[in-house]
């Protein structure tokens, strides 16, 4: 008698699937890797305060495109629809692998802002906190859900 065998296929998201979002990069700060969740609201407030101070001196809104895919979280300057992409002028702001995305922080008191805590696996034990602003709050919810569903379990998004 021959044994019965079968294969179960996992439902996978294609590796090339990604979503992109147009946002404003408010700023970033390096933080120690032992930074706790209770410290993050102060770090986010510090980034926003530094951004507000620098915009008084030199007003500039940093429009970016945030690309969320199973392979990476990538941030690039948003040149708009007018300019054609030029590989000689290309400059990515950052790109991280999914395992480095530690937390996505969303403040329910100011729903247009969110932060992303990146923990680098390097020996220097440094992490970076990036703060973003979405013009459309519904778009922000989409960004957070997309990133948290691709990178980690839903507990990745913290409501502050």
Coordinates of C-alpha atoms in Angstrom, one line a residue, residues 20-26 61-67 74-80:
X20 CA 4.4 53.7 -0.9
X21 CA 3.1 56.7 1.0
X22 CA 3.8 60.4 0.7
X23 CA 4.6 61.9 4.1
X24 CA 6.6 64.6 5.8
X25 CA 9.8 63.6 7.6
X26 CA 9.7 65.8 10.7
X61 CA 9.2 70.8 4.6
X62 CA 10.8 67.5 3.9
X63 CA 8.4 65.6 1.7
X64 CA 9.4 62.0 1.5
X65 CA 8.1 58.7 0.1
X66 CA 8.0 55.8 2.5
X67 CA 8.1 52.4 0.8
X74 CA 12.8 52.6 2.7
X75 CA 12.6 56.4 2.8
X76 CA 13.4 58.6 -0.2
X77 CA 13.0 62.3 -0.9
X78 CA 9.7 62.9 -2.8
X79 CA 10.6 64.7 -6.0
X80 CA 7.0 65.0 -7.0

